[in-house]
XYZ file of C-alpha atoms in Angstrom:
543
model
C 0.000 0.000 0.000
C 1.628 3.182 -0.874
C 1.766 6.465 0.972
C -1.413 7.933 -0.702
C -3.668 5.311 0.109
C -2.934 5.213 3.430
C -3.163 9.097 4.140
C -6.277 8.775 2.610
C -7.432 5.680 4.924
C -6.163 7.902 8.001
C -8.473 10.730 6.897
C -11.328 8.559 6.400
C -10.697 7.131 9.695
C -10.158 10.514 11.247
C -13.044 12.048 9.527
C -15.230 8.684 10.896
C -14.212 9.694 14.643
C -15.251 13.337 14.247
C -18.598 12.078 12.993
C -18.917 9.442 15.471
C -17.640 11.734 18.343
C -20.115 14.245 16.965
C -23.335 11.637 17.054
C -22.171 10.887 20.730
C -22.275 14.561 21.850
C -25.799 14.838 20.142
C -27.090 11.789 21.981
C -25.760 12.925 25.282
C -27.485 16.310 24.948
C -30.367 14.820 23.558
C -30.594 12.491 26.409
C -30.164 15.847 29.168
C -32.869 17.304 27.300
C -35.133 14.971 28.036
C -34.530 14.839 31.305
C -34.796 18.198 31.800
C -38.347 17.857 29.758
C -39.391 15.023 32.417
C -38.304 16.890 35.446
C -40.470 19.784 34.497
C -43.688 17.917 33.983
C -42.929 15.934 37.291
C -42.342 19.390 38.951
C -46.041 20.373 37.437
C -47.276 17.383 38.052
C -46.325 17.345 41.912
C -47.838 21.175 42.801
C -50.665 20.204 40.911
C -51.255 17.226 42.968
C -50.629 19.215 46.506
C -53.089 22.069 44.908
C -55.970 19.390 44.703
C -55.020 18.017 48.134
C -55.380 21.659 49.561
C -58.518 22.580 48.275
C -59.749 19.138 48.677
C -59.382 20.322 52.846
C -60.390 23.609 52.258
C -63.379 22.549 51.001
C -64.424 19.428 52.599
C -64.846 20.288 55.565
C -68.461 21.907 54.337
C -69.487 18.964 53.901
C -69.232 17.535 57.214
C -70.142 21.100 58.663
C -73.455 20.469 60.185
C -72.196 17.297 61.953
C -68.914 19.439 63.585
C -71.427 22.291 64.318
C -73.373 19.900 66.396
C -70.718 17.938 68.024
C -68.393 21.160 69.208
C -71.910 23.282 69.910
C -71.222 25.907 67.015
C -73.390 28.720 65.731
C -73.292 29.888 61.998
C -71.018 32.683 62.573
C -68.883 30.265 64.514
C -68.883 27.407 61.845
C -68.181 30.099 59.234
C -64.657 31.054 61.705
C -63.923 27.277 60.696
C -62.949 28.701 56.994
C -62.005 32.215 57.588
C -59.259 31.491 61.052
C -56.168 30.549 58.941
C -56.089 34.018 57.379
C -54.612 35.342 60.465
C -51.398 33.470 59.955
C -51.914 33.756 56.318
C -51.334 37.534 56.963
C -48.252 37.289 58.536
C -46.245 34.652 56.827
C -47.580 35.475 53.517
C -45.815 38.531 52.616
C -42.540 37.540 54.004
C -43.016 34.089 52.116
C -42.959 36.557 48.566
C -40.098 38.382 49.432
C -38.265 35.432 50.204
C -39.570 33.019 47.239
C -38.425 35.889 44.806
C -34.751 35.454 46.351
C -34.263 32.353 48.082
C -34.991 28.375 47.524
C -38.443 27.682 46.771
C -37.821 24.093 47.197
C -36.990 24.818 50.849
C -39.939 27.131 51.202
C -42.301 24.346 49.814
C -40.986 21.245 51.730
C -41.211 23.231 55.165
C -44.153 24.686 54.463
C -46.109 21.871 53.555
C -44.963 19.529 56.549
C -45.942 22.110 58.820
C -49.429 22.412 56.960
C -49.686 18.468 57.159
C -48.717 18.523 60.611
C -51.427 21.303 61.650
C -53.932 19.383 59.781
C -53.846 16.326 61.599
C -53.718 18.057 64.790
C -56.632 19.622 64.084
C -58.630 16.650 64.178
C -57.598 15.830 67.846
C -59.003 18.506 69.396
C -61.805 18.264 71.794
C -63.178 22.073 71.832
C -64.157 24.319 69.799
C -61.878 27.228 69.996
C -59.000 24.509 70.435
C -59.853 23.107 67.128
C -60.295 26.826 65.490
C -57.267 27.704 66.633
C -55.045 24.557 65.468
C -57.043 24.910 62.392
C -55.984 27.959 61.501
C -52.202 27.293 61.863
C -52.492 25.419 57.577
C -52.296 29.667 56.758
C -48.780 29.047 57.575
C -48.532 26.143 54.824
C -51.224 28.028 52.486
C -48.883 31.215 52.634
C -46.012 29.334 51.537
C -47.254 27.010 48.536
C -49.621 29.406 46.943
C -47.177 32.147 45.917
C -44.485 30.396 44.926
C -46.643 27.193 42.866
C -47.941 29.582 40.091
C -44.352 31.347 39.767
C -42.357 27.586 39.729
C -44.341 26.845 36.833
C -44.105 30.082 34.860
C -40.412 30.018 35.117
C -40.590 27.021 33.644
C -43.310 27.434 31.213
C -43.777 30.308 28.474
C -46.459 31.454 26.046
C -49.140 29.033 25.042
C -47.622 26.613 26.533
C -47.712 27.810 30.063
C -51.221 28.617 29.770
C -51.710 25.266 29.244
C -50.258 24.275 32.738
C -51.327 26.564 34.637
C -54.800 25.630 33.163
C -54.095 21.592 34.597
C -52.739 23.734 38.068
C -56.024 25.313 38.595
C -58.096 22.204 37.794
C -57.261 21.663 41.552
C -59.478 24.525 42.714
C -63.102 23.549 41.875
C -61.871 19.321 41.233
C -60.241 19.451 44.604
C -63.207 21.256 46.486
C -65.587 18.393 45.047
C -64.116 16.027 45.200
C -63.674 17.142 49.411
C -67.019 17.309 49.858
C -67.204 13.194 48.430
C -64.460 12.346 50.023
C -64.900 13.945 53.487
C -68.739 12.981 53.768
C -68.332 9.729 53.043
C -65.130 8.677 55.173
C -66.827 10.514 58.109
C -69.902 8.282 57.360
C -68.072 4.925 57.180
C -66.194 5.861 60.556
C -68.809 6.957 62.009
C -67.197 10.130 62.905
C -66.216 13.445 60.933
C -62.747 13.671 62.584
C -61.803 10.655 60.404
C -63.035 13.142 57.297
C -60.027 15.826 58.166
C -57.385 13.033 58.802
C -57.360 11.815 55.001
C -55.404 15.123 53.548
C -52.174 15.156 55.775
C -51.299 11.629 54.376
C -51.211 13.142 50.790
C -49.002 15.867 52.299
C -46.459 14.030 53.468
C -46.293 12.019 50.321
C -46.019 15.403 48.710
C -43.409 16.535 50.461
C -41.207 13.234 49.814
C -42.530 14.010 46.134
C -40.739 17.417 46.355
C -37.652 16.309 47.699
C -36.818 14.266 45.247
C -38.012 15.689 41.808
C -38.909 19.202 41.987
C -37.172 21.608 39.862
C -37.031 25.176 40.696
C -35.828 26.939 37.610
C -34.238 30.495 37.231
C -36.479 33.166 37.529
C -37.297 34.600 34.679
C -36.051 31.476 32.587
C -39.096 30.571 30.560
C -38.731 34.117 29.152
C -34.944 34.531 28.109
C -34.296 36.759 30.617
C -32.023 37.279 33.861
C -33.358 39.950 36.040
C -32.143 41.341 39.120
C -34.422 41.343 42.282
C -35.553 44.976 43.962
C -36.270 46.449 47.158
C -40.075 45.200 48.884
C -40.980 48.993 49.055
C -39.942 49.096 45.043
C -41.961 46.289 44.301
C -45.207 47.651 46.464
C -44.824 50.952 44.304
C -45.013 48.721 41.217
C -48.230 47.016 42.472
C -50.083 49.862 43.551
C -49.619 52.054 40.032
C -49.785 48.765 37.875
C -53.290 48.838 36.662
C -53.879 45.273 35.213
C -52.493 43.790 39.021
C -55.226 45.694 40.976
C -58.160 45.388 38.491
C -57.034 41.233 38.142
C -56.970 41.502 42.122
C -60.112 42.912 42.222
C -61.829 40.399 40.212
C -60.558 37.531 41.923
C -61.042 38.715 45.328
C -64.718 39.225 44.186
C -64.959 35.481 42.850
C -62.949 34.087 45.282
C -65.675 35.938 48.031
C -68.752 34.044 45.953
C -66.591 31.079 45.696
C -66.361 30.659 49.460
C -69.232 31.687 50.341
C -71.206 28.798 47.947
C -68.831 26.481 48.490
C -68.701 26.608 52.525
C -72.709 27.033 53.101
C -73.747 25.361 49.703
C -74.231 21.606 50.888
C -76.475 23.394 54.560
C -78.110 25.254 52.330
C -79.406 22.931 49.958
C -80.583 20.487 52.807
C -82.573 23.038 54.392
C -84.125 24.140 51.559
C -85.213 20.457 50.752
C -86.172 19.598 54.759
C -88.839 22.150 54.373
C -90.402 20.070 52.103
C -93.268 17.347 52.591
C -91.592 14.893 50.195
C -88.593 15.249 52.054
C -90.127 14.086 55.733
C -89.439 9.956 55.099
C -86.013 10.408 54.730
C -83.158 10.740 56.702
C -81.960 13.797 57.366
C -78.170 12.541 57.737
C -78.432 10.176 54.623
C -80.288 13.481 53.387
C -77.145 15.614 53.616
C -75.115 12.922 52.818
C -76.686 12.672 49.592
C -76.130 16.564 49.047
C -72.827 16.592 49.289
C -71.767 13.890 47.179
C -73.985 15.746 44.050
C -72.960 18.747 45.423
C -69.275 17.674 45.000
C -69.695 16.077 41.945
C -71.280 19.125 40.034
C -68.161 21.044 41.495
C -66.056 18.650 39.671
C -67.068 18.760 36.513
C -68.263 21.865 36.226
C -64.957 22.817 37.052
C -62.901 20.709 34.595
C -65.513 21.928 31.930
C -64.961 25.550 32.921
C -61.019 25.487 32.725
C -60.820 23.794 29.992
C -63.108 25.641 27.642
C -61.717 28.680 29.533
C -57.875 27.990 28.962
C -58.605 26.628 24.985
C -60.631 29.960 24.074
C -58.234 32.031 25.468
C -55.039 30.643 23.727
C -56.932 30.122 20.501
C -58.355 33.716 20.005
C -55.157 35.515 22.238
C -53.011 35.967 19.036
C -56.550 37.789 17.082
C -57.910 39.334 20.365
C -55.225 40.192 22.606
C -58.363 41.707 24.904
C -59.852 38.514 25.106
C -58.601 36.845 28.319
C -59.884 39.643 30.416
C -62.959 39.719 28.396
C -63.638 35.845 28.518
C -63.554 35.840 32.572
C -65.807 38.942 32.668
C -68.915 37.998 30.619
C -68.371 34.341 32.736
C -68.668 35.648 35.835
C -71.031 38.201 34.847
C -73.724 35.215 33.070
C -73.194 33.331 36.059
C -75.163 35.526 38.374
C -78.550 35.504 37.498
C -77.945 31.119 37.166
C -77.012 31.237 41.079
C -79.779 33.481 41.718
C -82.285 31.144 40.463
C -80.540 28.430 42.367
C -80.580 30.180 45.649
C -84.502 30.753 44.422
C -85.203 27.396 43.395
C -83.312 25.499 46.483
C -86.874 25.140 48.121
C -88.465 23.336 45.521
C -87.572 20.064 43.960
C -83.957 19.324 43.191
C -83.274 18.596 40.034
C -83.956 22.741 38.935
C -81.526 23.844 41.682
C -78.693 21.205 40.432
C -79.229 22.298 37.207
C -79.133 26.084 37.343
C -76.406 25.417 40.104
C -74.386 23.506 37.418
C -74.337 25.683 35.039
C -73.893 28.795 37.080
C -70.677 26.972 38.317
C -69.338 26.356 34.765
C -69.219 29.506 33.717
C -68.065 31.186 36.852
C -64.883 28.669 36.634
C -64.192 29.936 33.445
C -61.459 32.619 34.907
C -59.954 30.856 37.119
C -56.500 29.228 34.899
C -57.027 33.115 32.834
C -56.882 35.351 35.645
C -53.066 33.443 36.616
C -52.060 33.491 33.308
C -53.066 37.010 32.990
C -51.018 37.971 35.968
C -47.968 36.111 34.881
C -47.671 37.313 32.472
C -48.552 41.526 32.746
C -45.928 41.394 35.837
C -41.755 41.129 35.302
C -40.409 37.924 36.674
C -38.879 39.170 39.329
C -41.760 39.994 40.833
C -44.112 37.198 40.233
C -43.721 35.578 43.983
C -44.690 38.838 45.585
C -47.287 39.943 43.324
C -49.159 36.331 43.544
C -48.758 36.629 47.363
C -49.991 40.026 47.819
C -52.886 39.249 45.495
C -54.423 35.899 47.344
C -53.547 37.623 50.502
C -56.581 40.046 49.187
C -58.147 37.017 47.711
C -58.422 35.526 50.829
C -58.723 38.129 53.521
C -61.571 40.013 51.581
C -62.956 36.769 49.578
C -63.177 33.193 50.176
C -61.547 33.255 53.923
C -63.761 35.861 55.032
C -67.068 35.346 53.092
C -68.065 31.876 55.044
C -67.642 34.172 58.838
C -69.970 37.416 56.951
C -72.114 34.807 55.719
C -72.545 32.916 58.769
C -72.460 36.440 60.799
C -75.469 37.851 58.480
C -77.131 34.497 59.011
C -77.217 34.975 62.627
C -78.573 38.605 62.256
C -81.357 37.483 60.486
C -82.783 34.603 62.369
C -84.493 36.731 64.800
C -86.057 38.743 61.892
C -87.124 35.860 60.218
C -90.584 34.667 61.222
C -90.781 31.159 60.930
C -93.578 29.136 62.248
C -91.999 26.038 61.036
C -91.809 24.144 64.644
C -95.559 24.217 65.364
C -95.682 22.239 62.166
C -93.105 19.729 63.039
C -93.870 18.817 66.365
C -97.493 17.548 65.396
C -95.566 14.816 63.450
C -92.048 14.668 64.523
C -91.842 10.892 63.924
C -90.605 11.333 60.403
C -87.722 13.051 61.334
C -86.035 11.054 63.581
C -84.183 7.312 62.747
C -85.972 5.466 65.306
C -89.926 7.234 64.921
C -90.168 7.375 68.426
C -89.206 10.877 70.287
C -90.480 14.413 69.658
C -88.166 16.547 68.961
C -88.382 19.302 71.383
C -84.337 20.441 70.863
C -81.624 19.313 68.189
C -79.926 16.373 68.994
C -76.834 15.435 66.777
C -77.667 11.866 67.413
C -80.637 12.099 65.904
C -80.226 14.777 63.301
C -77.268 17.317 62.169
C -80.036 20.045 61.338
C -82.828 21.383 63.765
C -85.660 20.794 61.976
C -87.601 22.895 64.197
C -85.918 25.682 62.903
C -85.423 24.586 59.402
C -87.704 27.256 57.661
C -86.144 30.243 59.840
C -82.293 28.958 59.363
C -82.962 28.318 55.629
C -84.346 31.882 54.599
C -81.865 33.663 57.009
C -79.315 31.820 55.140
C -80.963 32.546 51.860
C -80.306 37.234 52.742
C -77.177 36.258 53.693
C -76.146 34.740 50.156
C -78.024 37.415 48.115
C -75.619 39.860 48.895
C -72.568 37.874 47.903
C -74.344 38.356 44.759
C -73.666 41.727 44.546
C -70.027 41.140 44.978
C -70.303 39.220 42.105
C -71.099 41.727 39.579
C -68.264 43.783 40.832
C -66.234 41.183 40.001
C -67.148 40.767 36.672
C -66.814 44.787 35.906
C -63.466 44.390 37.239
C -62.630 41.221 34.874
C -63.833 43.831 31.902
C -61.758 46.900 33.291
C -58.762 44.682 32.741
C -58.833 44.395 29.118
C -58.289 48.678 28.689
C -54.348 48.238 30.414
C -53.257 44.650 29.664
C -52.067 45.301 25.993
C -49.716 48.188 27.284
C -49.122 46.240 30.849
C -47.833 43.223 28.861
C -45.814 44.655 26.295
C -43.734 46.253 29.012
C -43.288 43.208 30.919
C -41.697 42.309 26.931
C -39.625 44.948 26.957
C -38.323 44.284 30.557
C -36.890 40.572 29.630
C -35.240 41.997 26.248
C -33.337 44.406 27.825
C -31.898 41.636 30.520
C -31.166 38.375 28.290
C -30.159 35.339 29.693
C -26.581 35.481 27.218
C -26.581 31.296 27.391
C -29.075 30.169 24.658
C -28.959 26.921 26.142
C -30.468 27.539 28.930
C -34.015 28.192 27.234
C -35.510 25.138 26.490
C -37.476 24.328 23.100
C -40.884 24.521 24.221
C -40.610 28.340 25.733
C -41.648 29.115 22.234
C -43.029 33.327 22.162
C -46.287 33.443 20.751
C -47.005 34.072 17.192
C -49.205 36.975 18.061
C -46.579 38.495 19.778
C -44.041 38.536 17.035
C -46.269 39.346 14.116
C -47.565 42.721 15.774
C -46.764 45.710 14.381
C -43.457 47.981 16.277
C -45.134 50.294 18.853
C -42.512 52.694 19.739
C -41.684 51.905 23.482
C -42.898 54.324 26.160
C -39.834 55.621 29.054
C -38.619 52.713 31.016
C -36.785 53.240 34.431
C -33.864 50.981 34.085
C -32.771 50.537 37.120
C -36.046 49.094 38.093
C -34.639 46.147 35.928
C -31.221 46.313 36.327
């Protein structure tokens, strides 16, 4: 073999390594890719699962309400504390939990926070009295304040675009599947125990799993990853100016606060409601009135269900379909649902005396459309506020959400319920005690004063509790509409709101391409609008 044939052997050789070193390296970052593509749905996939086992608590305990208000001697107002305590720790922790999840581990902040809620939980269940259990109770705000402002933030750091719509639409299938399926769930292990403590003891175990869950595949990106961009992290008193002159963050904070007050109320007082709307009726005297409420809950729960999977989903898919030809239209979308879901709970809160198949149906679809905001309104605020920022502003917002919404609204409800009673005449017990036999399990004893033995409602005061209860929930209505205005009031600042939040991540790059994964795509509409020349930006709120 002479000297050319074997340089040219050596370069085919050499030229086979390069190609087969080159395939490796492909491979290898193929294969880290992946990963990385698997650890972020596992990440979504694990604060999506705590999100459900939160609200599933929050929730469920309405439907074992009457049976804790008899056992620990509770009024309405009282009962209603049950859902509105943990906002007092909520207050505290929350804020510092922002400041810290804009700057510091979120993993860390998650793990400890939801122990301690899981802990608390169980506790709760213990307790003998009533103010002991209220007060135990309300120690989950300490876990509530540290998953619900970072969750949202985890996953749009990791998420951009269309795409992150997408999973924070799955995220907030939690809220209305969770509270259903609570009221199921919690009826119906307190019923096969024989005892509603049993109902409150079933959430801590999928907390602790959780937190296991966290600890070893949660991923807590970059901020600002998803978007390209590295920002630096301001002052608390810069960030609270930012808030209070940003004009899509306080009309989005309005709206929710509003739904999340209608929301609550419904949800905590729903199940009672129903029950004594149908013990007032004739029809209603052979049955049970524990099997009775039983039976509530679970269609109760299962309307909340599906009504909310429905209302995400056609939610989410209308507003990434028609976002890139109506950049108005998220806004727009949770306004005209809230707004067409009033007069549908107004005929349910009407039609709750008569039979039940109206009320379930108006109910149903009053809940649909109402849970048509509820993966928007996130999005919306992810994506009108820098990242930076996002923690803080989510915290800040369901602190509002829950001091002046669904926290407080079960108490006012339950406070207004009490008001009324004694305004309310009822005339019902004269009526009863003729033929009290009906009532009660063994057809035997009069009922001259409730016993929780016998029955979780006082049928003797059925017709007086049910239309005191009935005021009460009119005027949540009203909040209701404000809510929707609010959802419409959005759509005249989130073009200009948005576009600076653009602006903001252009100016402060992430310079490693790498590090921005394939499916942070920027949507279409984005990039095929038109060059608005860009208003003054203060750079060193970015820099």
């Amino acid at each position: 073999m002479d000297a050319g044939t074997d340089s040219q052997l050596a370069e085919t050789t050499s030229d086979g390594n390069k190609e087969k070193f080159q395939l490796t390296e492909n491979e290898t970052v193929q294969v880290e890719s992946n990963k990385r593509s698997r650890l972020k749905v596992a990440t979504v996939c694990i604060l999506c699962f705590f999100n459900l086992t939160y609200y599933m608590d929050r929730f469920g305990i309405a439907g074992i309400l009457t049976a804790i208000q008899c056992d620990l001697g509770a009024t309405d107002s009282q009962a209603g504390l049950l859902q509105t305590a943990f906002i007092i720790p909520y207050v505290i922790f929350s804020p510092v939990v922002g400041y810290l999840g804009d700057r510091y581990s979120r993993r860390l902040i998650l793990v400890l926070g939801i122990f301690f809620w899981s802990c608390a939980t169980l506790t709760a269940s213990f307790m003998p009295e009533l103010w002991s259990f209220i007060v135990v109770r309300s120690l989950t705000g300490v876990g509530e304040a540290c998953f619900s402002s970072l969750a949202p933030a985890i996953i749009s750091d990791l998420y951009a675009s269309n795409v992150r719509s997408k999973y924070l639409a799955v995220y907030y299938f939690a809220i209305p599947v969770g509270s259903g399926l609570g009221y199921i769930i919690f009826a119906e292990v307190a019923t096969a125990a024989d005892d509603w403590r049993w109902g409150l003891r079933v959430t801590p175990v999928f907390g602790f799993i959780t937190v296991v869950l966290i600890l070893l595949f949660l991923q807590d990106p970059p901020r600002g990853q998803s978007e390209g961009s590295r920002m630096k992290t301001t002052s608390w008193m810069n960030d609270l100016k930012y808030f209070a002159t940003h004009g899509s963050y306080i009309w989005i904070s309005i709206a929710t606060t509003a739904v999340a007050f209608i929301a609550g109320a419904f949800g905590a007082w729903g199940p009672k409601y129903i029950t004594l709307g149908l013990v007032t009726q004739e029809e209603q005297q052979s049955e049970d009135i524990s099997d009775l409420l039983g039976r509530v809950s679970l269609v109760f729960g299962f309307i909340t269900v599906v009504t909310g999977l429905m209302g995400v989903i056609f939610g989410s898919l209308m507003g990434t379909k028609l976002r890139g030809k109506y950049p108005t239209i998220d806004p727009e979308i949770c306004g005209f649902g809230v707004l067409a879901s009033v007069p549908l709970i107004f005929a349910m809160t009407i039609l709750a005396r008569g039979p039940e198949a109206p009320t379930y149906i108006t109910f149903f679809f009053g809940q649909w459309f109402l849970n048509l905001n509820w993966a928007l309104a996130t999005d919306m605020l992810m994506y009108t506020i820098v990242p930076t920022r996002r923690s803080s502003a989510k915290a800040l917002q369901i602190l509002l959400n829950h001091v002046l919404g669904d926290a407080g609204s079960p108490y006012i409800i339950g406070l207004l319920s009490d008001a009324f009673k004694p305004l309310v005449d009822s005339g019902y017990s004269t009526k009863y005690l003729a033929s009290p036999s009906s009532f009660l399990r063994n057809g035997t004893l009069p009922i001259e004063e409730q016993d929780c033995d016998l029955s979780p409602i006082d049928v003797t005061t059925a017709e007086r509790d049910f239309t005191a209860l009935q005021y009460a929930l009119f005027i949540a209505l009203f909040i209701q509409v404000l809510g929707a205005f609010a959802f419409i009031a959005t759509s005249w600042t989130i073009i200009d709101d948005k576009a600076e939040v653009d602006r903001a991540a252009a100016i402060n790059p992430i310079k490693n391409d790498n590090s921005v994964q394939s499916d942070t795509t920027v949507d279409d509409s984005i990039s095929n609008k038109p060059t608005v020349p860009p208003p003054t930006i203060v750079i060193s709120e970015y820099l």
